[in-house]
Each structure stands twice: as C-alpha cells, then as structure tokens.
mmCIF file of C-alpha atoms and ligand atoms in Angstrom:
data_model
loop_
_atom_site.group_PDB
_atom_site.id
_atom_site.type_symbol
_atom_site.label_atom_id
_atom_site.label_comp_id
_atom_site.label_asym_id
_atom_site.label_seq_id
_atom_site.Cartn_x
_atom_site.Cartn_y
_atom_site.Cartn_z
ATOM 1 C CA MET E 228 0.000 0.000 0.000
ATOM 2 C CA LYS E 229 1.318 3.392 -0.877
ATOM 3 C CA ARG E 230 1.982 5.751 1.963
ATOM 4 C CA ARG E 231 -0.831 8.089 2.663
ATOM 5 C CA GLU E 232 0.057 11.675 2.734
ATOM 6 C CA PHE E 233 -1.935 14.781 2.737
ATOM 7 C CA ILE E 234 -1.496 18.465 2.642
ATOM 8 C CA GLY E 235 -1.667 20.021 6.050
ATOM 9 C CA ALA E 236 -3.939 22.952 6.653
ATOM 10 C CA ILE E 237 -2.247 26.277 6.276
ATOM 11 C CA ALA E 238 -3.343 27.098 9.787
ATOM 12 C CA GLY E 239 -1.316 24.183 11.097
ATOM 13 C CA ALA E 240 1.786 25.098 9.181
ATOM 14 C CA THR E 241 4.440 27.410 10.501
ATOM 15 C CA ALA E 242 3.051 30.070 8.260
ATOM 16 C CA ALA E 243 5.311 32.957 7.554
ATOM 17 C CA THR E 244 3.233 35.983 7.035
ATOM 18 C CA ALA E 245 5.255 38.943 5.952
ATOM 19 C CA LEU E 246 4.496 42.587 5.722
ATOM 20 C CA THR E 247 6.190 44.025 2.727
ATOM 21 C CA ALA E 248 6.493 47.703 2.019
ATOM 22 C CA CYS E 249 6.424 48.008 -1.737
ATOM 23 C CA GLY E 250 6.938 51.731 -2.041
ATOM 24 C CA LYS E 251 6.737 54.823 0.071
ATOM 25 C CA ASP E 252 3.384 55.882 -1.357
ATOM 26 C CA GLU E 253 1.833 52.493 -1.226
ATOM 27 C CA ALA E 254 0.180 50.862 1.722
ATOM 28 C CA PRO E 255 1.986 47.851 3.069
ATOM 29 C CA VAL E 256 0.788 44.700 1.364
ATOM 30 C CA GLN E 257 0.262 41.571 3.383
ATOM 31 C CA VAL E 258 1.850 38.611 1.633
ATOM 32 C CA THR E 259 1.226 35.068 2.804
ATOM 33 C CA SER E 260 4.292 33.135 1.739
ATOM 34 C CA ALA E 261 3.528 29.935 3.576
ATOM 35 C CA ALA E 262 3.863 26.909 1.390
ATOM 36 C CA PRO E 263 1.456 24.436 2.975
ATOM 37 C CA GLN E 264 3.587 21.907 4.837
ATOM 38 C CA LYS E 265 3.260 18.320 3.902
ATOM 39 C CA THR E 266 2.493 15.968 6.718
ATOM 40 C CA TYR E 267 3.309 12.286 6.676
ATOM 41 C CA GLU E 268 1.323 9.382 8.053
ATOM 42 C CA TRP E 269 3.836 6.657 8.914
ATOM 43 C CA LYS E 270 3.391 3.150 10.206
ATOM 44 C CA MET E 271 5.834 1.321 12.467
ATOM 45 C CA VAL E 272 5.575 -2.471 12.611
ATOM 46 C CA THR E 273 7.311 -4.339 15.436
ATOM 47 C CA THR E 274 8.289 -7.883 16.385
ATOM 48 C CA TRP E 275 7.143 -7.263 19.972
ATOM 49 C CA PRO E 276 3.772 -7.657 21.615
ATOM 50 C CA LYS E 277 2.106 -4.228 21.667
ATOM 51 C CA ASN E 278 3.350 -2.073 24.579
ATOM 52 C CA PHE E 279 5.608 -4.874 25.837
ATOM 53 C CA PRO E 280 7.833 -3.444 28.612
ATOM 54 C CA GLY E 281 11.156 -2.153 27.331
ATOM 55 C CA LEU E 282 10.925 -3.448 23.766
ATOM 56 C CA GLY E 283 7.397 -2.430 22.775
ATOM 57 C CA THR E 284 7.517 0.727 24.872
ATOM 58 C CA GLY E 285 10.935 1.516 23.344
ATOM 59 C CA ALA E 286 9.342 1.339 19.892
ATOM 60 C CA ASN E 287 6.487 3.560 21.134
ATOM 61 C CA LYS E 288 9.044 6.079 22.383
ATOM 62 C CA ILE E 289 10.603 6.408 18.926
ATOM 63 C CA ALA E 290 7.160 7.030 17.407
ATOM 64 C CA GLU E 291 6.242 9.587 20.076
ATOM 65 C CA LEU E 292 9.562 11.416 19.734
ATOM 66 C CA ILE E 293 9.288 11.650 15.954
ATOM 67 C CA THR E 294 5.727 12.988 16.171
ATOM 68 C CA GLU E 295 6.599 15.398 18.989
ATOM 69 C CA MET E 296 9.901 16.676 17.572
ATOM 70 C CA SER E 297 8.366 17.191 14.131
ATOM 71 C CA GLY E 298 5.427 19.124 15.594
ATOM 72 C CA GLY E 299 3.064 16.559 14.115
ATOM 73 C CA ARG E 300 4.475 16.749 10.594
ATOM 74 C CA ILE E 301 5.213 13.040 10.837
ATOM 75 C CA ASN E 302 2.567 11.058 12.651
ATOM 76 C CA VAL E 303 3.766 7.553 13.494
ATOM 77 C CA LYS E 304 1.292 4.786 14.377
ATOM 78 C CA VAL E 305 2.797 1.724 16.049
ATOM 79 C CA TYR E 306 1.597 -1.828 15.422
ATOM 80 C CA GLY E 307 2.426 -4.731 17.727
ATOM 81 C CA ALA E 308 3.347 -8.182 16.404
ATOM 82 C CA GLY E 309 0.417 -9.674 14.492
ATOM 83 C CA GLU E 310 -1.568 -6.455 14.239
ATOM 84 C CA LEU E 311 -0.503 -5.513 10.730
ATOM 85 C CA VAL E 312 2.075 -8.205 9.976
ATOM 86 C CA GLY E 313 3.484 -11.141 11.934
ATOM 87 C CA ALA E 314 6.503 -10.767 14.227
ATOM 88 C CA PHE E 315 8.914 -12.183 11.671
ATOM 89 C CA GLU E 316 7.410 -10.322 8.685
ATOM 90 C CA VAL E 317 8.621 -6.914 9.866
ATOM 91 C CA PHE E 318 11.700 -6.835 7.646
ATOM 92 C CA ASP E 319 9.765 -7.634 4.453
ATOM 93 C CA ALA E 320 6.941 -5.241 5.320
ATOM 94 C CA VAL E 321 9.316 -2.276 5.685
ATOM 95 C CA SER E 322 11.417 -3.361 2.709
ATOM 96 C CA ARG E 323 8.282 -3.367 0.515
ATOM 97 C CA GLY E 324 7.097 -0.033 1.897
ATOM 98 C CA ASN E 325 3.982 -1.432 3.590
ATOM 99 C CA ALA E 326 5.319 0.308 6.675
ATOM 100 C CA GLN E 327 7.924 3.070 6.867
ATOM 101 C CA LEU E 328 9.541 1.942 10.131
ATOM 102 C CA GLY E 329 10.220 -1.436 11.695
ATOM 103 C CA HIS E 330 11.386 -2.176 15.238
ATOM 104 C CA ALA E 331 12.970 -5.579 15.708
ATOM 105 C CA GLY E 332 16.244 -7.418 16.329
ATOM 106 C CA ALA E 333 18.583 -7.875 13.369
ATOM 107 C CA TYR E 334 19.394 -11.498 14.248
ATOM 108 C CA TYR E 335 15.852 -12.478 13.277
ATOM 109 C CA TRP E 336 16.857 -11.912 9.620
ATOM 110 C CA LYS E 337 19.890 -14.186 9.699
ATOM 111 C CA GLY E 338 18.267 -16.554 7.156
ATOM 112 C CA LYS E 339 17.932 -13.672 4.697
ATOM 113 C CA ILE E 340 21.100 -11.725 5.522
ATOM 114 C CA PRO E 341 23.725 -13.919 7.221
ATOM 115 C CA SER E 342 25.670 -10.893 8.491
ATOM 116 C CA ALA E 343 22.561 -9.467 10.250
ATOM 117 C CA ALA E 344 23.261 -11.452 13.417
ATOM 118 C CA PHE E 345 26.503 -9.514 13.968
ATOM 119 C CA PHE E 346 24.512 -6.281 14.332
ATOM 120 C CA SER E 347 22.418 -7.507 17.240
ATOM 121 C CA SER E 348 24.664 -9.621 19.421
ATOM 122 C CA VAL E 349 27.488 -12.129 19.120
ATOM 123 C CA PRO E 350 28.079 -14.787 21.789
ATOM 124 C CA PHE E 351 30.974 -13.646 24.003
ATOM 125 C CA GLY E 352 31.043 -10.446 21.913
ATOM 126 C CA LEU E 353 30.537 -6.779 22.720
ATOM 127 C CA THR E 354 28.663 -5.322 25.689
ATOM 128 C CA ALA E 355 25.997 -2.640 25.120
ATOM 129 C CA ASN E 356 28.465 0.194 25.619
ATOM 130 C CA GLU E 357 31.073 -1.443 23.383
ATOM 131 C CA MET E 358 28.456 -2.235 20.743
ATOM 132 C CA ASN E 359 27.372 1.410 20.497
ATOM 133 C CA ALA E 360 31.040 2.405 20.311
ATOM 134 C CA TRP E 361 31.635 0.021 17.396
ATOM 135 C CA LEU E 362 28.453 1.012 15.565
ATOM 136 C CA TYR E 363 28.780 4.790 15.918
ATOM 137 C CA TYR E 364 32.554 5.237 16.002
ATOM 138 C CA GLY E 365 34.131 1.971 14.900
ATOM 139 C CA GLY E 366 32.788 1.498 11.372
ATOM 140 C CA GLY E 367 29.834 -0.732 12.327
ATOM 141 C CA MET E 368 27.080 1.502 10.919
ATOM 142 C CA GLU E 369 28.690 1.685 7.464
ATOM 143 C CA LEU E 370 28.725 -2.121 7.313
ATOM 144 C CA TRP E 371 25.140 -2.420 8.569
ATOM 145 C CA GLU E 372 24.022 0.067 5.913
ATOM 146 C CA GLU E 373 25.813 -2.006 3.278
ATOM 147 C CA ALA E 374 23.970 -5.136 4.460
ATOM 148 C CA TYR E 375 20.495 -3.541 4.336
ATOM 149 C CA LYS E 376 20.964 -1.359 1.218
ATOM 150 C CA PRO E 377 19.934 -4.096 -1.279
ATOM 151 C CA PHE E 378 16.594 -4.323 0.562
ATOM 152 C CA GLY E 379 15.861 -0.600 0.400
ATOM 153 C CA LEU E 380 16.312 -0.243 4.159
ATOM 154 C CA ILE E 381 18.264 2.142 6.376
ATOM 155 C CA PRO E 382 19.294 0.457 9.656
ATOM 156 C CA ASN E 383 19.619 2.228 13.020
ATOM 157 C CA PRO E 384 20.391 0.925 16.484
ATOM 158 C CA GLY E 385 17.010 1.387 18.178
ATOM 159 C CA GLY E 386 17.645 0.304 21.755
ATOM 160 C CA ASN E 387 19.766 -2.078 23.772
ATOM 161 C CA SER E 388 18.732 -4.580 26.420
ATOM 162 C CA GLY E 389 22.107 -4.593 28.145
ATOM 163 C CA THR E 390 23.571 -7.938 29.184
ATOM 164 C CA GLN E 391 20.816 -10.525 29.051
ATOM 165 C CA MET E 392 20.220 -13.493 31.328
ATOM 166 C CA GLY E 393 21.234 -17.052 30.447
ATOM 167 C CA GLY E 394 17.695 -18.376 30.568
ATOM 168 C CA TRP E 395 15.137 -20.467 32.414
ATOM 169 C CA PHE E 396 15.742 -24.148 33.108
ATOM 170 C CA ASN E 397 14.000 -26.902 35.014
ATOM 171 C CA LYS E 398 17.211 -28.763 35.736
ATOM 172 C CA GLU E 399 20.604 -27.609 36.917
ATOM 173 C CA ILE E 400 23.289 -27.125 34.307
ATOM 174 C CA ASN E 401 26.454 -28.519 35.870
ATOM 175 C CA SER E 402 28.278 -29.535 32.702
ATOM 176 C CA VAL E 403 27.892 -29.222 28.940
ATOM 177 C CA GLU E 404 26.464 -32.767 29.033
ATOM 178 C CA ASP E 405 23.371 -31.270 30.684
ATOM 179 C CA LEU E 406 22.702 -29.266 27.516
ATOM 180 C CA LYS E 407 22.514 -32.386 25.328
ATOM 181 C CA GLY E 408 19.039 -32.959 23.871
ATOM 182 C CA LEU E 409 17.756 -29.810 25.561
ATOM 183 C CA LYS E 410 15.075 -28.115 23.468
ATOM 184 C CA MET E 411 15.659 -24.458 24.134
ATOM 185 C CA ARG E 412 14.426 -21.260 22.616
ATOM 186 C CA ILE E 413 17.596 -19.364 21.775
ATOM 187 C CA PRO E 414 17.875 -17.403 18.518
ATOM 188 C CA GLY E 415 20.755 -16.319 16.307
ATOM 189 C CA LEU E 416 24.369 -17.345 16.765
ATOM 190 C CA GLY E 417 23.703 -18.465 20.351
ATOM 191 C CA GLY E 418 21.327 -21.048 18.916
ATOM 192 C CA GLU E 419 24.087 -22.373 16.640
ATOM 193 C CA VAL E 420 26.372 -22.702 19.651
ATOM 194 C CA LEU E 421 23.745 -24.632 21.608
ATOM 195 C CA LYS E 422 23.285 -26.948 18.612
ATOM 196 C CA ARG E 423 27.049 -27.615 18.512
ATOM 197 C CA ALA E 424 26.943 -28.356 22.251
ATOM 198 C CA GLY E 425 24.276 -31.016 21.578
ATOM 199 C CA GLY E 426 21.121 -28.997 22.291
ATOM 200 C CA ILE E 427 18.129 -28.293 20.047
ATOM 201 C CA PRO E 428 17.739 -24.540 19.441
ATOM 202 C CA VAL E 429 14.307 -23.168 18.583
ATOM 203 C CA THR E 430 13.423 -19.676 17.395
ATOM 204 C CA LEU E 431 10.013 -18.510 18.549
ATOM 205 C CA PRO E 432 8.588 -15.014 19.040
ATOM 206 C CA GLY E 433 8.288 -13.871 22.648
ATOM 207 C CA GLY E 434 4.524 -14.267 22.851
ATOM 208 C CA GLU E 435 4.768 -18.041 22.228
ATOM 209 C CA LEU E 436 7.352 -18.811 24.893
ATOM 210 C CA PHE E 437 5.200 -19.142 28.012
ATOM 211 C CA PRO E 438 2.661 -21.592 26.480
ATOM 212 C CA SER E 439 5.540 -23.611 24.944
ATOM 213 C CA MET E 440 7.250 -23.892 28.339
ATOM 214 C CA GLN E 441 3.938 -24.730 29.982
ATOM 215 C CA SER E 442 3.083 -27.498 27.514
ATOM 216 C CA GLY E 443 6.600 -28.947 27.627
ATOM 217 C CA ALA E 444 7.211 -28.204 23.933
ATOM 218 C CA LEU E 445 10.276 -26.341 25.211
ATOM 219 C CA ASP E 446 12.619 -27.586 27.970
ATOM 220 C CA ALA E 447 14.251 -24.211 28.478
ATOM 221 C CA THR E 448 14.058 -20.676 27.189
ATOM 222 C CA GLU E 449 15.961 -17.474 27.239
ATOM 223 C CA TRP E 450 14.165 -14.213 26.569
ATOM 224 C CA VAL E 451 15.766 -11.003 27.805
ATOM 225 C CA GLY E 452 16.297 -10.247 31.483
ATOM 226 C CA PRO E 453 14.363 -9.898 34.753
ATOM 227 C CA TYR E 454 12.202 -6.953 33.622
ATOM 228 C CA ASN E 455 10.788 -8.789 30.589
ATOM 229 C CA ASP E 456 10.997 -12.290 31.998
ATOM 230 C CA LEU E 457 8.939 -11.305 35.053
ATOM 231 C CA ALA E 458 6.279 -9.824 32.748
ATOM 232 C CA PHE E 459 6.010 -13.129 30.855
ATOM 233 C CA GLY E 460 5.735 -15.079 34.108
ATOM 234 C CA PHE E 461 8.479 -17.623 33.384
ATOM 235 C CA TYR E 462 8.919 -18.160 37.121
ATOM 236 C CA LYS E 463 5.645 -20.132 36.969
ATOM 237 C CA VAL E 464 7.053 -22.682 34.529
ATOM 238 C CA ALA E 465 10.770 -22.898 35.359
ATOM 239 C CA LYS E 466 12.732 -23.257 38.552
ATOM 240 C CA TYR E 467 16.251 -22.026 37.787
ATOM 241 C CA TYR E 468 17.253 -18.677 36.383
ATOM 242 C CA TYR E 469 20.770 -18.801 34.962
ATOM 243 C CA THR E 470 23.314 -16.047 34.444
ATOM 244 C CA PRO E 471 25.123 -14.699 32.483
ATOM 245 C CA GLY E 472 23.592 -14.344 29.025
ATOM 246 C CA TRP E 473 26.817 -15.400 27.302
ATOM 247 C CA HIS E 474 24.906 -15.560 24.023
ATOM 248 C CA GLU E 475 23.606 -11.965 24.199
ATOM 249 C CA PRO E 476 26.066 -9.780 26.099
ATOM 250 C CA GLY E 477 24.479 -6.504 24.944
ATOM 251 C CA THR E 478 21.789 -6.939 22.350
ATOM 252 C CA THR E 479 21.138 -4.092 19.976
ATOM 253 C CA MET E 480 17.553 -3.690 18.827
ATOM 254 C CA GLU E 481 17.014 -2.068 15.473
ATOM 255 C CA CYS E 482 14.776 0.565 13.968
ATOM 256 C CA MET E 483 14.851 0.183 10.204
ATOM 257 C CA ILE E 484 13.569 2.886 7.886
ATOM 258 C CA ASN E 485 12.193 2.382 4.394
ATOM 259 C CA GLU E 486 14.774 4.222 2.286
ATOM 260 C CA ALA E 487 12.341 5.567 -0.335
ATOM 261 C CA ALA E 488 10.061 7.012 2.364
ATOM 262 C CA PHE E 489 13.081 8.539 4.138
ATOM 263 C CA ASN E 490 14.332 10.118 0.909
ATOM 264 C CA GLU E 491 10.977 11.838 0.399
ATOM 265 C CA LEU E 492 11.390 13.751 3.661
ATOM 266 C CA PRO E 493 12.883 17.261 3.802
ATOM 267 C CA ALA E 494 16.300 17.444 5.521
ATOM 268 C CA ASP E 495 14.973 18.672 8.873
ATOM 269 C CA LEU E 496 12.530 15.771 9.159
ATOM 270 C CA GLN E 497 15.232 13.297 8.153
ATOM 271 C CA SER E 498 17.379 14.620 10.976
ATOM 272 C CA ILE E 499 14.455 14.375 13.400
ATOM 273 C CA VAL E 500 13.781 10.746 12.462
ATOM 274 C CA ARG E 501 17.423 9.723 12.820
ATOM 275 C CA ASN E 502 17.955 11.594 16.084
ATOM 276 C CA ALA E 503 14.686 10.466 17.664
ATOM 277 C CA ILE E 504 15.844 6.887 17.091
ATOM 278 C CA LYS E 505 19.263 7.728 18.539
ATOM 279 C CA VAL E 506 17.724 9.181 21.698
ATOM 280 C CA ALA E 507 15.566 6.084 22.110
ATOM 281 C CA ASN E 508 18.609 3.836 21.635
ATOM 282 C CA GLY E 509 20.245 5.209 24.794
ATOM 283 C CA ASP E 510 16.976 5.530 26.665
ATOM 284 C CA MET E 511 16.171 1.831 26.387
ATOM 285 C CA LEU E 512 19.445 0.804 28.018
ATOM 286 C CA ALA E 513 18.813 3.213 30.894
ATOM 287 C CA GLU E 514 15.314 1.812 31.374
ATOM 288 C CA TYR E 515 16.530 -1.789 31.350
ATOM 289 C CA THR E 516 19.231 -1.034 33.893
ATOM 290 C CA ALA E 517 16.711 0.620 36.209
ATOM 291 C CA ARG E 518 13.961 -1.981 35.862
ATOM 292 C CA ASN E 519 16.042 -5.174 35.748
ATOM 293 C CA GLN E 520 17.428 -4.747 39.241
ATOM 294 C CA GLN E 521 13.936 -4.178 40.669
ATOM 295 C CA ALA E 522 12.474 -7.161 38.801
ATOM 296 C CA LEU E 523 15.338 -9.456 39.844
ATOM 297 C CA GLN E 524 14.541 -8.811 43.499
ATOM 298 C CA THR E 525 10.849 -9.521 42.860
ATOM 299 C CA LEU E 526 11.675 -12.813 41.121
ATOM 300 C CA ILE E 527 13.925 -13.978 43.951
ATOM 301 C CA ASN E 528 12.124 -12.605 47.008
ATOM 302 C CA LYS E 529 8.498 -12.843 45.949
ATOM 303 C CA HIS E 530 8.450 -15.762 43.527
ATOM 304 C CA GLY E 531 11.213 -17.928 44.996
ATOM 305 C CA VAL E 532 13.240 -18.164 41.806
ATOM 306 C CA GLU E 533 16.626 -19.833 42.253
ATOM 307 C CA LEU E 534 19.395 -17.790 40.693
ATOM 308 C CA ARG E 535 22.273 -19.868 39.326
ATOM 309 C CA ASN E 536 25.615 -19.080 37.706
ATOM 310 C CA PHE E 537 26.681 -21.240 34.805
ATOM 311 C CA PRO E 538 29.809 -23.042 36.043
ATOM 312 C CA ASP E 539 33.089 -21.633 34.644
ATOM 313 C CA SER E 540 33.772 -24.962 32.939
ATOM 314 C CA VAL E 541 30.477 -24.670 30.998
ATOM 315 C CA LEU E 542 31.173 -21.055 30.053
ATOM 316 C CA LYS E 543 34.714 -21.875 28.906
ATOM 317 C CA GLU E 544 33.447 -24.657 26.666
ATOM 318 C CA LEU E 545 30.632 -22.517 25.284
ATOM 319 C CA LYS E 546 33.166 -19.772 24.596
ATOM 320 C CA THR E 547 35.403 -22.149 22.643
ATOM 321 C CA ILE E 548 32.428 -23.383 20.614
ATOM 322 C CA SER E 549 31.248 -19.793 20.094
ATOM 323 C CA GLU E 550 34.574 -18.757 18.592
ATOM 324 C CA GLN E 551 34.392 -21.717 16.169
ATOM 325 C CA VAL E 552 30.752 -21.069 15.234
ATOM 326 C CA VAL E 553 31.283 -17.358 14.660
ATOM 327 C CA GLU E 554 34.413 -17.942 12.542
ATOM 328 C CA GLU E 555 32.584 -20.546 10.443
ATOM 329 C CA GLU E 556 29.497 -18.367 10.017
ATOM 330 C CA ALA E 557 31.714 -15.504 8.938
ATOM 331 C CA LYS E 558 33.494 -17.653 6.338
ATOM 332 C CA ASN E 559 30.227 -18.696 4.674
ATOM 333 C CA ASP E 560 29.393 -15.217 3.454
ATOM 334 C CA ALA E 561 31.601 -12.431 2.085
ATOM 335 C CA LEU E 562 29.855 -9.606 3.936
ATOM 336 C CA SER E 563 29.761 -11.566 7.206
ATOM 337 C CA ALA E 564 33.529 -12.054 6.891
ATOM 338 C CA LYS E 565 34.004 -8.310 6.475
ATOM 339 C CA VAL E 566 31.669 -7.460 9.367
ATOM 340 C CA TRP E 567 33.235 -10.000 11.726
ATOM 341 C CA ALA E 568 36.776 -8.857 10.850
ATOM 342 C CA SER E 569 35.768 -5.301 11.801
ATOM 343 C CA GLN E 570 33.919 -6.273 14.983
ATOM 344 C CA LYS E 571 36.571 -8.729 16.127
ATOM 345 C CA ALA E 572 39.379 -6.215 15.668
ATOM 346 C CA PHE E 573 37.335 -3.682 17.631
ATOM 347 C CA ARG E 574 36.548 -6.199 20.391
ATOM 348 C CA ASP E 575 40.189 -7.201 20.770
ATOM 349 C CA GLN E 576 41.118 -3.563 21.282
ATOM 350 C CA VAL E 577 38.195 -2.351 23.377
ATOM 351 C CA VAL E 578 38.368 -5.285 25.770
ATOM 352 C CA LYS E 579 41.667 -3.900 27.077
ATOM 353 C CA TRP E 580 40.078 -0.531 27.809
ATOM 354 C CA THR E 581 36.959 -2.072 29.381
ATOM 355 C CA GLU E 582 39.154 -4.179 31.665
ATOM 356 C CA VAL E 583 41.189 -1.260 32.975
ATOM 357 C CA SER E 584 38.192 1.064 33.273
ATOM 358 C CA GLU E 585 34.686 -0.258 34.020
ATOM 359 C CA PHE E 586 35.645 -3.815 34.930
ATOM 360 C CA ALA E 587 38.455 -2.633 37.256
ATOM 361 C CA TYR E 588 36.080 -0.174 38.887
ATOM 362 C CA VAL E 589 33.243 -2.675 39.384
ATOM 363 C CA ARG E 590 35.736 -5.072 40.937
ATOM 364 C CA ALA E 591 37.033 -2.318 43.232
ATOM 365 C CA ARG E 592 33.536 -1.361 44.293
ATOM 366 C CA GLY E 593 32.866 -4.924 45.366
ATOM 367 C CA LEU E 594 35.964 -5.173 47.627
HETATM 368 CA CA1 CA N 43 17.389 -12.964 24.224
#
C-alpha cells in the first residue's frame, strides 16, 4: 500500500506571514508566503507484543519522539506483532514499503542476511556500551548500511537490552552434558552454539514462549532479562534462572527505515527521524538497567526463583564453541567475513580498555 500523505492545513503550518512595504506611497501589502507543509502518516511495525515493557515501549518512544519533535508533521502509528504483519514479517513489510519503520532485532533476519546477526549480538562479543562504540565510532554503521541497502532499508540501532540473562531451566546445568538434547528457545548465533553443544535450538517469538514452556514443547528458554521475563511469568514454569547471558552480552535492537520514504522527507525531518531513534537507543538501556534490578529482586524474594551461575567450565566450553561457530558463520558469506573482521578487531582492542576502566572499577567497588 502506498503511503498516505496529505497536505496540512495552512493554519497548522508554521506560516510565515510577511508585511512588505512596496513603495513609500503604497500601503503595506500583506503577503502570505507559507507553502502548505506536507504531513506524513507513517506506520511502524514491530516484532514485539504491543506495549511490551522495554521493547514495545521503546518502539512507542521512537514514534512519540518523531511525532513530537516534528510538531506533528510526521505522525507515526505503532503496530504490535500480528496487528498488521506477523513478528517475523517486519523486515519484508518495511522493505516493501507497507510500513515506513520497523522495530525488531537484526538477528531475526539471519536466514535472509547472514551478516545481520553480527549487528544484534554475538556470543561472548561486545557489551551494550562497546556495541554502540563500534556502531557509531568503529565502522559498524557503514557495514550495517551495506547489508540492508539491497533491501531498500536504512538500519539504526534502536535500543539495547544490556547484558541478558542465560535463561530459564527446570534442571541444573552442571556440565555441557546437561545441555545435550535440551530443546531451548535461543535465537541467532547463540542457537548455533547450543546446537554444537548437543542442544536443540528453537526460534520462537516472545509471545509463544510461556505456552511452549507450559506445555513442555520447550525444555528451556531465554528471553531477555528480569524486567521482561517477570512480565512473561516464566517463574511459573521454570525453577532455575541462569546467568550470564553469554549468548547476548548486549543486544542491539534495530529501527529500520524504508529508504524511499526517508528520501521523500525534507532534511529537517530526516534529521528528526534519525535523532529520535538515537535518543531512544540510549533511553532503552537506561530503562533496562533501572527496571532489571527491581524485577530481579521480585523474582527472587516474591516468587522464589533460584538464581544460578553457569559453572566456569560450561562457560569456557561454550566460549570455545562460540569462537568456532562465529568464525565458520563468517566464512560462509563475504559480507559476514568483512563485518566479523571489523567487529573482532574492535573487540580485541576495546576489551583492554573495558578491563582497565569499568571492569576494574566494578571489581574495586565490590571489595
Ligand atoms: Ca534474548
């Protein structure tokens, strides 16, 4: 469907009404020079349940900011998963121009664009802070744009969950053997790692996870972190809550823009769209940090959830497998190889800074 647009009423435009003196003997003539301003009706489709805490509300925030900052010249209507298109149809819908914006996670499109997974999260890869550093200042955005260009899409980081949790299990994980035959919802590269460790990875949208755990169709699931996992009620269907989320150390959400729709906008509105998304990117991480710590206490103290650390031996083995999986994935596709080379070089450098700065401080604070 073609984007609806209409001409805004002159009264609503920032009309410039000028008084022009045409000559000393002539009365001033009032000239209305206001070109009626075009307004744009945009749709945003999302892979999240409507208004879902953090993810859905993060998408809402982008829409609200664009509408507010543009003074209503762009009106964005948000659709939750299944309202306009299904959760995993977001990419195609925005690519075709059925919606102008899409809020999702790039790793969902791994089957279409192998390199997409590197723009959301890589097992044992970058943290949220490091990911933003790579994207904005380390060459990441240029590569992401290259990956989405053939689909008529402009990518943007549109939020970050921070370090996720390892997931919900009904048995203790004491060795990698315990992962064998385990049917677990875990998307992207993390899923490939689980498969290599003998598990059975499943990709399902968030809304299907609770019933799948309840019916036993899934043995285990990861989702995000305490804030979101509490909202889905996983504590009712699983006993152990494992940390850390080795598979998603700082997952970047995305807000893709249909390129043709973006190119139709005047420069000031283009800047508003890009910067509204940028504001929301940082805002989501702040919200997750604030809410996760509250929700974790609720899960433990109110719902009796047992918090567990994956043993170091399990993490070491998963890390070794992760390195192999990521290298192999990168070799299968020319752009993935280029993206991974960039991200790996950045990781190997930034890890030294993170260790002497934030990590050293957090350690010191705990003494
Ligand atoms: Ca996750």
